[in-house]
Amino acid sequence: MLSATPLMLSNKRAKHPDPLTMKILQSIFFAFAATTTNSRGVEAQIELPHQDDLKVKRHLLEKHHPAFKTFKGDMHAGLIPAFLDSADSSSDDFSSYMFWMFQPDVDASAETFRSDTLVIWLNGGPGCSSFTGLLTENGPVTVPKFRAGIPSPNPASGLDAPLIENQYAWTKKSAMIFVEQPGGTGFSTASSQWTGEEADKRTQDDVAKDFYAFLQNLYTVFGEGLAEKKIYITGESYAGMYIPSIARGIYLGNKNLETKSSSSSSSLHFIDIRGVAIGNGWIDVDTQGPTAIDFAWWHHMIDLPTRRMLHEKWNECITGMITDSSEMTFHSFTTPDECGIMAAVLQAEGNQFVYDVSTYEAYPSIVGDPGVIGDFFNNKDVQQAINVKQTEYWQQCVPGSGRRRLLQDSPLHRLRQLVMLDNDRRSVLQWIAELLDDAKIDVLVYNGDLDLACTSQGTELSLEAMNWSGKEDWKDPQATKWYNWINADQQPAGHAKKLRNLEFLVVYNSGHFVPVNQAEHALDMIGRLLDGKSFQDVELPRFMATKKVGTVIGIGLVQIEDGIIWIN
């Protein structure tokens, strides 16, 4: 094997080498990828599929769902190992990730399509399948779209909602790939590290490592045409943890390729990551968690005494005073579900829909299981079409994982065996800062304004607390202005602010699932990210105080100079 020498990699930064260097690197990488060896010169233990074996069998899909005839282009799906061979690898104990990739046939003259990009979509959970997003949010075929606040019953969101062509599919802007991860999610298989008690030890470091390995193997299977594309990682909810972790892992992997000269690096591919988009993301538990309480109060879903009581419970949570689940609703702290404070908020206000507080209609077509999505992926013809070799019951989300956490005394607790990430890191703000300052990629953070699960206020507070080179300017109203984002009908679609390569976007009249509630705006959003176009359409006025009379000390609280605390 050849070594990755300084001559091969030039002196370019890890972000994206010049085109000539990229061509040289890729020709070397793909020449040797077919016979990957480890550092001892032993043949690689993992066996990768051929891309022809991953072609989707369209006739089986179209037999049950004719809407798939409307997608013109190549579809590939199947399992690819999330594991890289090493000197010590002799085991078949590794995860394999299920993916579904769409590469549209688009006329080269189409101005709005980016043929040089690949958008990766991830749903969260943890333990929820990204194939849910495929069939409900931004894939070429989905359930019907509908606006926030729709009353029940809503045929578009029913358990038997039809699958139709999505005229706002993100595949109208770019090639896309949907990946079920971490191991054990959906059709993806899990190594022993992601099962049983071992799953409790997993963190975002493991998520990043496995996804990097998956991408490396994906590039080996699909070759230079795919590896030349610029990568954008997108997703929502607990993917707010995944995306910065994975993007950082890619950045560090690219950086390592510049400096590592051992033969083991010569079969690895440079991954040209250019940006990320985090939608209604869970990124900093301690900051975002209590905002659900205040969001409910400001929307008058709860009263002041309830607000005070829930904040007292939150303080008990983060100080470790809640140590078991003996008190119903609450439990000891986990990263995905804190201590169950959000569940308490919902119970206290009468159970409006956590992902869209403007309705009690719980979007069964999206979160209902079983339902139209579960029926689709448990259809044997569909499983054969997308190359699922061992047919089994597909579940939208791993039972009991994440915010489906089951209490210890529940008879169903035994189902909590995969993808728990209970002891995950509490914040990825440091890694988002690293993407901004070191990797220098574009970071778009967007929120629907009607989401209680991951509030826009919590996201903005998190970004303001983040330690990065632009922190002071981000907080300065003169340096970072507030703008209206204007849609194609010249109406406000939301609000935005931007500093350097960080942009925060609030999507008007949308809940947790922006591509469902505001599909047209979501398509504009991904298009602007790929094109490097800001959402700063109309600047809004700022009103500067002439004299500082108080200091904001918390959500809804202001410390006045004479010591009086007022509710703002």
Coordinates of C-alpha atoms in Angstrom, one line a residue:
M1 CA 0.0 0.0 0.0
L2 CA 1.1 3.6 -0.6
S3 CA 1.5 6.0 2.3
A4 CA -0.4 9.3 2.5
T5 CA 2.7 11.6 2.2
P6 CA 2.8 15.4 2.6
L7 CA 3.4 15.6 -1.2
M8 CA 0.1 13.8 -1.9
L9 CA -1.9 15.9 0.4
S10 CA -0.2 19.2 -0.3
N11 CA -0.3 21.8 2.5
K12 CA -4.0 22.5 2.2
R13 CA -6.3 22.6 5.2
A14 CA -8.4 19.6 6.0
K15 CA -11.5 21.4 4.8
H16 CA -11.3 20.9 1.1
P17 CA -8.0 20.6 -1.0
D18 CA -7.7 22.2 -4.4
P19 CA -9.4 20.3 -7.3
L20 CA -6.1 18.9 -8.7
T21 CA -5.0 17.5 -5.3
M22 CA -8.5 16.0 -4.9
K23 CA -8.2 14.2 -8.2
I24 CA -4.8 12.8 -7.3
L25 CA -6.1 11.6 -3.9
Q26 CA -9.2 10.0 -5.2
S27 CA -7.4 8.2 -8.0
I28 CA -5.1 6.7 -5.4
F29 CA -7.9 5.9 -2.9
F30 CA -10.1 4.1 -5.4
A31 CA -7.2 2.2 -7.0
F32 CA -6.7 0.4 -3.7
A33 CA -10.1 0.4 -2.2
A34 CA -11.1 -2.9 -3.7
T35 CA -8.3 -4.7 -1.9
T36 CA -8.2 -2.8 1.4
T37 CA -5.6 -4.1 3.8
N38 CA -4.8 -3.4 7.4
S39 CA -1.5 -2.1 8.7
R40 CA -0.2 -5.7 9.0
G41 CA -0.8 -6.3 5.4
V42 CA -3.7 -8.7 6.1
E43 CA -6.7 -8.8 3.8
A44 CA -9.6 -6.7 5.4
Q45 CA -12.1 -8.8 7.4
I46 CA -15.2 -6.8 6.3
E47 CA -16.9 -7.6 3.0
L48 CA -18.5 -4.7 1.2
P49 CA -21.5 -5.2 -1.2
H50 CA -21.2 -4.2 -4.8
Q51 CA -23.3 -1.2 -5.7
D52 CA -25.3 -3.2 -8.3
D53 CA -26.5 -5.4 -5.5
L54 CA -27.8 -2.3 -3.7
K55 CA -30.1 -1.1 -6.5
V56 CA -33.7 -0.6 -5.4
K57 CA -36.1 -3.0 -7.1
R58 CA -38.5 -0.3 -8.3
H59 CA -41.2 -2.6 -9.6
L60 CA -41.8 -4.0 -6.1
L61 CA -42.2 -0.5 -4.7
E62 CA -44.4 0.7 -7.5
K63 CA -46.7 -2.3 -7.2
H64 CA -47.9 -1.2 -3.8
H65 CA -47.2 2.6 -4.1
P66 CA -47.4 4.0 -7.6
A67 CA -46.1 7.4 -6.4
F68 CA -42.6 6.1 -6.6
K69 CA -42.9 6.2 -10.4
T70 CA -42.7 10.0 -10.1
F71 CA -39.1 9.8 -8.9
K72 CA -36.8 9.9 -11.9
G73 CA -33.3 8.8 -11.1
D74 CA -31.2 6.1 -9.3
M75 CA -32.2 4.6 -6.0
H76 CA -29.9 2.4 -3.9
A77 CA -30.5 0.9 -0.5
G78 CA -29.1 -1.7 1.8
L79 CA -26.7 -2.4 4.6
I80 CA -23.1 -1.1 4.7
P81 CA -20.7 -1.9 7.6
A82 CA -20.1 0.9 10.1
F83 CA -16.6 -0.4 10.8
L84 CA -13.1 0.1 9.5
D85 CA -10.7 -2.7 9.4
S86 CA -7.7 -2.4 11.7
A87 CA -4.6 -4.4 12.7
D88 CA -6.5 -6.1 15.4
S89 CA -9.8 -6.8 13.6
S90 CA -10.6 -10.4 13.3
S91 CA -14.2 -10.3 14.5
D92 CA -17.5 -9.9 12.7
D93 CA -18.9 -8.0 15.7
F94 CA -19.7 -4.7 14.2
S95 CA -22.8 -2.6 13.3
S96 CA -24.1 -2.2 9.8
Y97 CA -26.1 0.9 8.8
M98 CA -29.2 0.7 6.6
F99 CA -29.4 3.5 4.0
W100 CA -31.6 4.7 1.1
M101 CA -30.0 7.0 -1.4
F102 CA -31.7 9.0 -4.1
Q103 CA -29.7 10.4 -7.1
P104 CA -32.2 12.3 -9.3
D105 CA -31.9 12.6 -13.1
V106 CA -31.9 16.3 -13.5
D107 CA -31.3 18.3 -16.6
A108 CA -27.9 20.0 -16.4
S109 CA -29.5 23.3 -17.2
A110 CA -31.7 23.2 -14.0
E111 CA -30.5 26.2 -12.1
T112 CA -31.9 25.2 -8.7
F113 CA -30.4 21.7 -8.6
R114 CA -26.9 21.2 -7.2
S115 CA -25.4 18.2 -8.9
D116 CA -22.2 18.5 -6.8
T117 CA -23.8 18.0 -3.4
L118 CA -25.1 15.1 -1.2
V119 CA -27.5 15.9 1.6
I120 CA -27.5 13.4 4.5
W121 CA -30.7 13.3 6.6
L122 CA -30.8 12.0 10.2
N123 CA -33.8 11.7 12.6
G124 CA -33.1 11.6 16.3
G125 CA -34.7 9.8 19.2
P126 CA -32.2 8.5 20.0
G127 CA -33.1 5.3 18.3
C128 CA -35.6 6.7 15.7
S129 CA -35.3 5.8 12.1
S130 CA -34.3 8.4 9.5
F131 CA -36.7 6.5 7.1
T132 CA -39.5 8.3 9.0
G133 CA -38.2 11.6 7.7
L134 CA -37.9 10.1 4.2
L135 CA -41.6 9.2 4.1
T136 CA -43.0 12.1 6.1
E137 CA -40.7 15.1 5.6
N138 CA -38.3 15.6 2.7
G139 CA -38.1 12.4 0.6
P140 CA -39.5 12.3 -3.0
V141 CA -42.6 10.3 -1.8
T142 CA -44.3 11.2 1.5
V143 CA -47.6 11.4 3.4
P144 CA -49.5 14.6 2.5
K145 CA -48.2 17.9 4.0
F146 CA -50.2 19.9 6.4
R147 CA -49.9 23.1 8.5
A148 CA -49.5 23.4 12.2
G149 CA -52.6 23.7 14.3
I150 CA -54.7 21.4 12.2
P151 CA -57.6 19.9 14.2
S152 CA -58.4 16.3 14.7
P153 CA -59.3 14.2 12.8
N154 CA -56.9 15.2 10.0
P155 CA -56.9 12.8 7.0
A156 CA -53.5 14.0 5.9
S157 CA -52.0 12.8 9.2
G158 CA -54.1 9.7 9.8
L159 CA -52.7 6.3 10.4
D160 CA -53.9 5.3 6.9
A161 CA -52.7 8.5 5.1
P162 CA -51.6 7.9 1.5
L163 CA -48.1 8.1 0.1
I164 CA -48.0 10.7 -2.7
E165 CA -45.4 12.6 -4.7
N166 CA -43.8 15.3 -2.6
Q167 CA -43.6 18.4 -4.7
Y168 CA -41.3 19.9 -2.0
A169 CA -38.9 17.0 -1.8
W170 CA -35.3 18.1 -1.0
T171 CA -34.3 15.8 -3.9
K172 CA -35.3 18.7 -6.1
K173 CA -32.2 20.5 -4.8
S174 CA -29.7 17.7 -4.3
A175 CA -29.0 14.0 -4.1
M176 CA -30.0 12.7 -0.7
I177 CA -29.2 9.8 1.6
F178 CA -31.2 8.7 4.6
V179 CA -29.3 6.6 7.2
E180 CA -30.7 4.6 10.0
Q181 CA -28.2 5.0 12.9
P182 CA -26.8 4.3 15.5
G183 CA -26.6 0.5 15.3
G184 CA -29.9 -1.2 16.2
T185 CA -32.1 1.6 14.8
G186 CA -34.6 0.4 12.2
F187 CA -33.1 -2.2 9.9
S188 CA -29.6 -1.4 11.0
T189 CA -27.8 -4.1 12.8
A190 CA -26.0 -3.5 16.1
S191 CA -22.6 -4.7 17.4
S192 CA -22.5 -6.0 21.0
Q193 CA -21.4 -2.4 22.0
W194 CA -24.9 -1.2 21.2
T195 CA -26.9 -3.9 22.9
G196 CA -27.9 -4.8 26.5
E197 CA -25.9 -3.1 29.3
E198 CA -23.1 -2.1 26.9
A199 CA -25.5 0.3 25.2
D200 CA -25.6 2.3 28.4
K201 CA -21.9 3.2 28.0
R202 CA -22.2 4.6 24.5
T203 CA -21.7 8.3 23.8
Q204 CA -21.5 10.7 20.8
D205 CA -17.8 9.6 20.4
D206 CA -19.1 6.2 19.4
V207 CA -21.8 7.7 17.1
A208 CA -19.1 9.7 15.3
K209 CA -16.7 6.8 15.0
D210 CA -19.3 4.5 13.5
F211 CA -20.7 7.0 11.1
Y212 CA -17.3 8.0 9.8
A213 CA -16.6 4.3 9.1
F214 CA -20.0 3.9 7.3
L215 CA -19.2 6.9 5.1
Q216 CA -15.7 5.6 4.2
N217 CA -17.3 2.3 3.2
L218 CA -20.1 4.0 1.3
Y219 CA -17.5 5.9 -0.7
T220 CA -15.6 2.7 -1.4
V221 CA -18.7 1.0 -2.7
F222 CA -20.0 3.9 -4.9
G223 CA -16.6 5.3 -6.0
E224 CA -15.3 8.6 -7.2
G225 CA -18.6 10.0 -8.5
L226 CA -20.0 10.1 -4.9
A227 CA -16.8 11.0 -3.2
E228 CA -16.4 14.2 -5.3
K229 CA -19.7 15.6 -3.9
K230 CA -19.8 18.2 -1.2
I231 CA -21.5 16.8 2.0
Y232 CA -24.2 18.6 4.0
I233 CA -25.4 16.8 7.2
T234 CA -29.0 17.7 8.2
G235 CA -31.6 16.4 10.6
E236 CA -33.8 17.2 13.6
S237 CA -34.5 16.6 17.3
Y238 CA -31.8 14.4 18.9
A239 CA -29.9 14.6 15.7
G240 CA -28.9 17.9 17.2
M241 CA -26.5 15.8 19.2
Y242 CA -25.6 13.5 16.3
I243 CA -24.9 16.1 13.6
P244 CA -22.1 18.1 15.4
S245 CA -20.5 14.9 16.6
I246 CA -20.5 13.3 13.2
A247 CA -19.4 16.5 11.4
R248 CA -16.6 16.9 13.9
G249 CA -15.5 13.3 13.4
I250 CA -15.3 13.9 9.7
Y251 CA -13.3 17.1 10.2
L252 CA -10.8 15.3 12.5
G253 CA -10.6 12.3 10.1
N254 CA -9.8 14.7 7.2
K255 CA -7.2 16.5 9.4
N256 CA -5.7 13.1 10.3
L257 CA -5.3 12.3 6.6
E258 CA -3.1 15.4 6.2
T259 CA -0.7 14.3 8.9
K260 CA -0.8 10.5 9.0
S261 CA 1.8 8.8 6.9
S262 CA 1.2 5.2 7.8
S263 CA -0.1 2.8 5.1
S264 CA -3.3 2.3 7.0
S265 CA -4.5 5.7 5.9
S266 CA -4.0 5.2 2.2
S267 CA -7.4 3.5 1.7
L268 CA -9.3 6.3 3.5
H269 CA -11.2 8.9 1.6
F270 CA -11.3 12.7 2.1
I271 CA -14.9 13.6 2.9
D272 CA -15.7 17.1 1.6
I273 CA -18.0 18.3 4.3
R274 CA -19.3 21.9 3.7
G275 CA -22.1 22.5 6.1
V276 CA -24.7 21.2 8.6
A277 CA -28.4 22.1 9.3
I278 CA -29.8 21.3 12.8
G279 CA -33.5 21.4 13.0
N280 CA -35.3 21.8 16.3
G281 CA -32.2 20.2 17.8
W282 CA -31.4 18.9 21.3
I283 CA -27.9 20.4 21.7
D284 CA -27.5 21.5 25.3
V285 CA -29.7 19.9 28.0
D286 CA -29.1 22.2 30.9
T287 CA -30.0 25.3 28.9
Q288 CA -32.8 23.9 26.8
G289 CA -34.5 21.7 29.4
P290 CA -36.2 24.4 31.6
T291 CA -37.3 26.5 28.6
A292 CA -40.2 24.0 28.1
I293 CA -41.6 25.2 31.4
D294 CA -41.4 28.9 30.4
F295 CA -42.6 28.2 26.9
A296 CA -45.7 26.6 28.3
W297 CA -46.2 29.5 30.7
W298 CA -45.8 32.2 28.0
H299 CA -48.4 30.4 25.9
H300 CA -50.6 30.2 29.0
M301 CA -50.7 26.5 29.0
I302 CA -49.7 26.5 32.7
D303 CA -50.2 29.1 35.5
L304 CA -47.5 30.8 37.7
P305 CA -47.7 28.4 40.6
T306 CA -47.2 25.4 38.3
R307 CA -44.3 27.2 36.6
R308 CA -42.6 27.8 40.0
M309 CA -43.2 24.2 41.1
L310 CA -41.8 22.8 37.8
H311 CA -38.7 25.0 38.1
E312 CA -38.1 23.6 41.6
K313 CA -38.3 20.1 40.1
W314 CA -35.9 21.1 37.4
N315 CA -33.4 22.3 40.1
E316 CA -33.8 19.0 41.9
C317 CA -33.1 17.2 38.6
I318 CA -29.9 19.0 37.6
T319 CA -28.5 18.8 41.2
G320 CA -29.0 15.0 41.3
M321 CA -31.8 15.0 43.9
I322 CA -34.0 12.8 41.7
T323 CA -32.4 9.4 42.0
D324 CA -35.1 6.9 41.1
S325 CA -38.5 6.6 39.4
S326 CA -40.5 6.1 42.6
E327 CA -42.3 9.4 42.0
M328 CA -44.3 8.9 38.9
T329 CA -43.4 11.0 35.8
F330 CA -39.9 11.8 37.2
H331 CA -36.8 9.7 37.0
S332 CA -33.0 10.1 37.5
F333 CA -31.2 12.2 34.9
T334 CA -30.6 11.0 31.4
T335 CA -29.3 13.2 28.5
P336 CA -32.2 12.4 26.1
D337 CA -35.0 12.9 28.6
E338 CA -33.5 14.9 31.5
C339 CA -35.6 13.8 34.5
G340 CA -39.0 13.7 32.8
I341 CA -39.7 17.5 33.3
M342 CA -41.2 17.8 29.8
A343 CA -43.6 14.9 30.5
A344 CA -44.7 16.8 33.7
V345 CA -45.3 20.0 31.7
L346 CA -47.5 18.1 29.3
Q347 CA -49.5 16.5 32.0
A348 CA -49.9 19.8 33.8
E349 CA -51.3 21.6 30.8
G350 CA -53.6 18.9 29.6
N351 CA -51.5 17.1 27.0
Q352 CA -51.4 19.4 24.0
F353 CA -49.1 17.9 21.3
V354 CA -45.5 18.3 22.4
Y355 CA -44.3 18.9 18.8
D356 CA -47.0 21.4 17.9
V357 CA -48.6 23.2 20.8
S358 CA -51.3 24.7 18.6
T359 CA -53.2 21.4 18.4
Y360 CA -54.1 18.3 20.4
E361 CA -53.9 16.3 17.2
A362 CA -50.9 14.0 17.6
Y363 CA -49.8 13.6 14.0
P364 CA -50.3 9.8 13.9
S365 CA -49.1 9.4 10.4
I366 CA -45.7 10.6 11.6
V367 CA -45.3 9.3 15.2
G368 CA -48.0 6.6 15.1
D369 CA -46.6 3.1 15.3
P370 CA -48.0 1.0 13.7
G371 CA -49.3 3.2 10.9
V372 CA -48.7 4.0 7.3
I373 CA -44.9 4.2 7.8
G374 CA -44.7 1.0 9.7
D375 CA -47.0 -0.8 7.3
F376 CA -44.7 0.3 4.4
F377 CA -41.4 -0.9 5.8
N378 CA -42.9 -4.2 7.1
N379 CA -44.3 -5.0 3.7
K380 CA -42.2 -8.0 2.4
D381 CA -42.1 -6.7 -1.1
V382 CA -40.8 -3.3 0.1
Q383 CA -38.2 -5.1 2.2
Q384 CA -37.1 -7.1 -0.8
A385 CA -37.1 -3.9 -2.9
I386 CA -34.7 -2.1 -0.6
N387 CA -32.5 -5.2 -0.1
V388 CA -33.3 -6.1 3.4
K389 CA -32.0 -9.6 3.5
Q390 CA -33.3 -10.8 6.9
T391 CA -36.9 -9.7 7.2
E392 CA -38.0 -8.7 10.6
Y393 CA -40.4 -6.4 12.2
W394 CA -39.4 -2.8 11.5
Q395 CA -40.0 -0.3 14.3
Q396 CA -40.0 3.5 13.8
C397 CA -38.3 4.0 17.2
V398 CA -36.5 1.7 19.6
P399 CA -39.0 1.0 22.4
G400 CA -38.1 2.7 25.7
S401 CA -35.2 4.7 24.2
G402 CA -34.8 8.5 24.4
R403 CA -38.0 10.2 25.3
R404 CA -39.8 6.9 25.1
R405 CA -37.9 6.0 28.3
L406 CA -39.8 3.4 30.3
L407 CA -39.8 3.6 34.1
Q408 CA -37.7 0.9 35.9
D409 CA -40.8 -0.7 37.4
S410 CA -42.6 -1.1 34.1
P411 CA -43.0 -4.6 32.8
L412 CA -41.8 -3.4 29.4
H413 CA -38.5 -2.1 30.8
R414 CA -36.9 -5.2 29.4
L415 CA -37.3 -3.7 25.9
R416 CA -34.8 -1.0 26.7
Q417 CA -31.9 -2.9 25.2
L418 CA -30.6 -0.7 22.4
V419 CA -29.5 2.9 21.6
M420 CA -30.2 4.3 25.0
L421 CA -27.4 7.0 25.2
D422 CA -28.7 7.7 28.7
N423 CA -25.2 8.7 29.8
D424 CA -24.4 10.8 26.7
R425 CA -22.6 14.1 26.9
R426 CA -25.0 16.9 28.0
S427 CA -24.0 19.4 25.4
V428 CA -22.4 19.6 21.9
L429 CA -22.0 23.4 22.0
Q430 CA -18.2 23.0 22.2
W431 CA -18.2 20.9 19.0
I432 CA -20.5 23.3 17.2
A433 CA -17.9 26.0 18.1
E434 CA -15.2 23.7 16.7
L435 CA -17.1 23.4 13.4
L436 CA -17.4 27.2 13.2
D437 CA -13.9 28.2 14.2
D438 CA -11.7 25.3 13.1
A439 CA -13.5 23.3 10.4
K440 CA -15.0 26.6 9.1
I441 CA -18.1 25.0 7.7
D442 CA -21.5 26.6 7.5
V443 CA -23.8 25.9 10.5
L444 CA -27.5 26.6 10.1
V445 CA -29.6 26.1 13.3
Y446 CA -33.4 26.3 12.7
N447 CA -36.5 26.0 14.8
G448 CA -40.2 25.8 14.3
D449 CA -41.8 28.4 16.6
L450 CA -44.5 26.1 18.0
D451 CA -42.4 23.3 19.3
L452 CA -42.4 22.5 23.0
A453 CA -39.9 19.6 22.8
C454 CA -37.0 21.8 21.6
T455 CA -38.0 25.4 21.9
S456 CA -36.6 28.1 19.7
Q457 CA -36.0 30.1 22.8
G458 CA -33.9 27.3 24.3
T459 CA -31.9 27.0 21.1
E460 CA -31.1 30.8 21.0
L461 CA -30.1 30.8 24.6
S462 CA -27.8 27.9 23.9
L463 CA -26.2 29.6 21.0
E464 CA -25.7 32.8 23.0
A465 CA -23.9 30.7 25.7
M466 CA -21.6 29.0 23.3
N467 CA -17.9 29.8 23.6
W468 CA -16.7 30.6 20.1
S469 CA -14.7 33.3 18.4
G470 CA -17.9 35.2 17.5
K471 CA -19.5 35.1 21.0
E472 CA -19.4 38.8 21.8
D473 CA -20.4 39.9 18.4
W474 CA -23.3 37.4 18.3
K475 CA -24.7 39.0 21.5
D476 CA -24.1 42.6 20.1
P477 CA -27.3 43.9 18.5
Q478 CA -25.3 46.3 16.4
A479 CA -23.1 43.5 15.0
T480 CA -25.7 40.8 14.6
K481 CA -29.0 42.1 13.2
W482 CA -32.5 40.6 13.3
Y483 CA -34.1 40.0 9.9
N484 CA -37.3 38.8 8.3
W485 CA -37.0 35.8 6.0
I486 CA -39.3 36.4 3.0
N487 CA -40.9 33.6 1.0
A488 CA -41.7 33.4 -2.7
D489 CA -45.0 35.1 -2.1
Q490 CA -43.2 38.1 -0.5
Q491 CA -44.6 37.2 2.9
P492 CA -42.6 36.7 6.1
A493 CA -41.6 33.0 6.5
G494 CA -39.7 33.5 9.7
H495 CA -36.9 35.4 11.4
A496 CA -33.1 35.1 11.1
K497 CA -29.8 36.3 12.4
K498 CA -26.3 35.5 11.0
L499 CA -22.7 36.1 12.0
R500 CA -19.9 34.7 9.8
N501 CA -20.7 31.0 9.2
L502 CA -23.4 30.7 11.9
E503 CA -27.1 31.4 11.1
F504 CA -30.1 31.0 13.4
L505 CA -33.5 30.7 11.8
V506 CA -37.0 30.7 13.4
V507 CA -39.6 29.2 11.0
Y508 CA -43.0 30.9 11.5
N509 CA -46.1 28.7 12.2
S510 CA -44.3 25.4 12.4
G511 CA -43.8 22.8 15.0
H512 CA -41.0 20.3 15.5
F513 CA -41.3 18.9 11.9
V514 CA -40.6 21.9 9.7
P515 CA -40.6 20.0 6.4
V516 CA -44.2 18.8 7.3
N517 CA -45.7 22.1 8.5
Q518 CA -43.8 24.4 6.2
A519 CA -42.8 22.2 3.3
E520 CA -42.3 25.0 0.7
H521 CA -40.2 27.1 3.2
A522 CA -38.2 24.0 4.1
L523 CA -37.3 23.5 0.5
D524 CA -36.2 27.1 0.2
M525 CA -34.2 26.7 3.4
I526 CA -32.1 23.7 2.1
G527 CA -31.7 25.4 -1.2
R528 CA -30.3 28.6 0.4
L529 CA -27.9 26.5 2.6
L530 CA -26.5 24.7 -0.5
D531 CA -26.2 28.0 -2.4
G532 CA -24.6 29.9 0.4
K533 CA -27.5 32.4 0.5
S534 CA -28.5 34.0 3.7
F535 CA -32.0 34.4 5.1
Q536 CA -31.4 38.1 5.9
D537 CA -34.0 39.5 3.5
V538 CA -35.5 42.5 5.4
E539 CA -33.6 44.1 8.2
L540 CA -35.7 44.9 11.3
P541 CA -35.1 47.8 13.7
R542 CA -33.2 47.6 16.9
F543 CA -34.0 49.8 19.9
M544 CA -31.0 50.5 22.0
A545 CA -31.3 51.5 25.7
T546 CA -29.6 54.8 26.6
K547 CA -28.9 53.6 30.2
K548 CA -28.5 50.2 31.6
V549 CA -31.0 49.7 34.4
G550 CA -31.0 46.0 34.9
T551 CA -29.5 42.7 34.0
V552 CA -31.2 39.6 32.6
I553 CA -30.5 36.8 35.0
G554 CA -32.8 34.1 33.7
I555 CA -35.7 33.3 31.5
G556 CA -38.4 35.9 32.3
L557 CA -36.4 37.5 35.1
V558 CA -34.6 40.8 35.4
Q559 CA -32.4 41.9 38.2
I560 CA -33.1 45.6 38.9
E561 CA -30.3 47.6 40.5
D562 CA -32.2 48.1 43.8
G563 CA -32.4 44.4 44.2
I564 CA -36.0 43.9 43.2
I565 CA -36.7 41.0 40.9
W566 CA -39.4 41.4 38.4
I567 CA -41.0 39.0 36.0
N568 CA -40.3 40.4 32.6

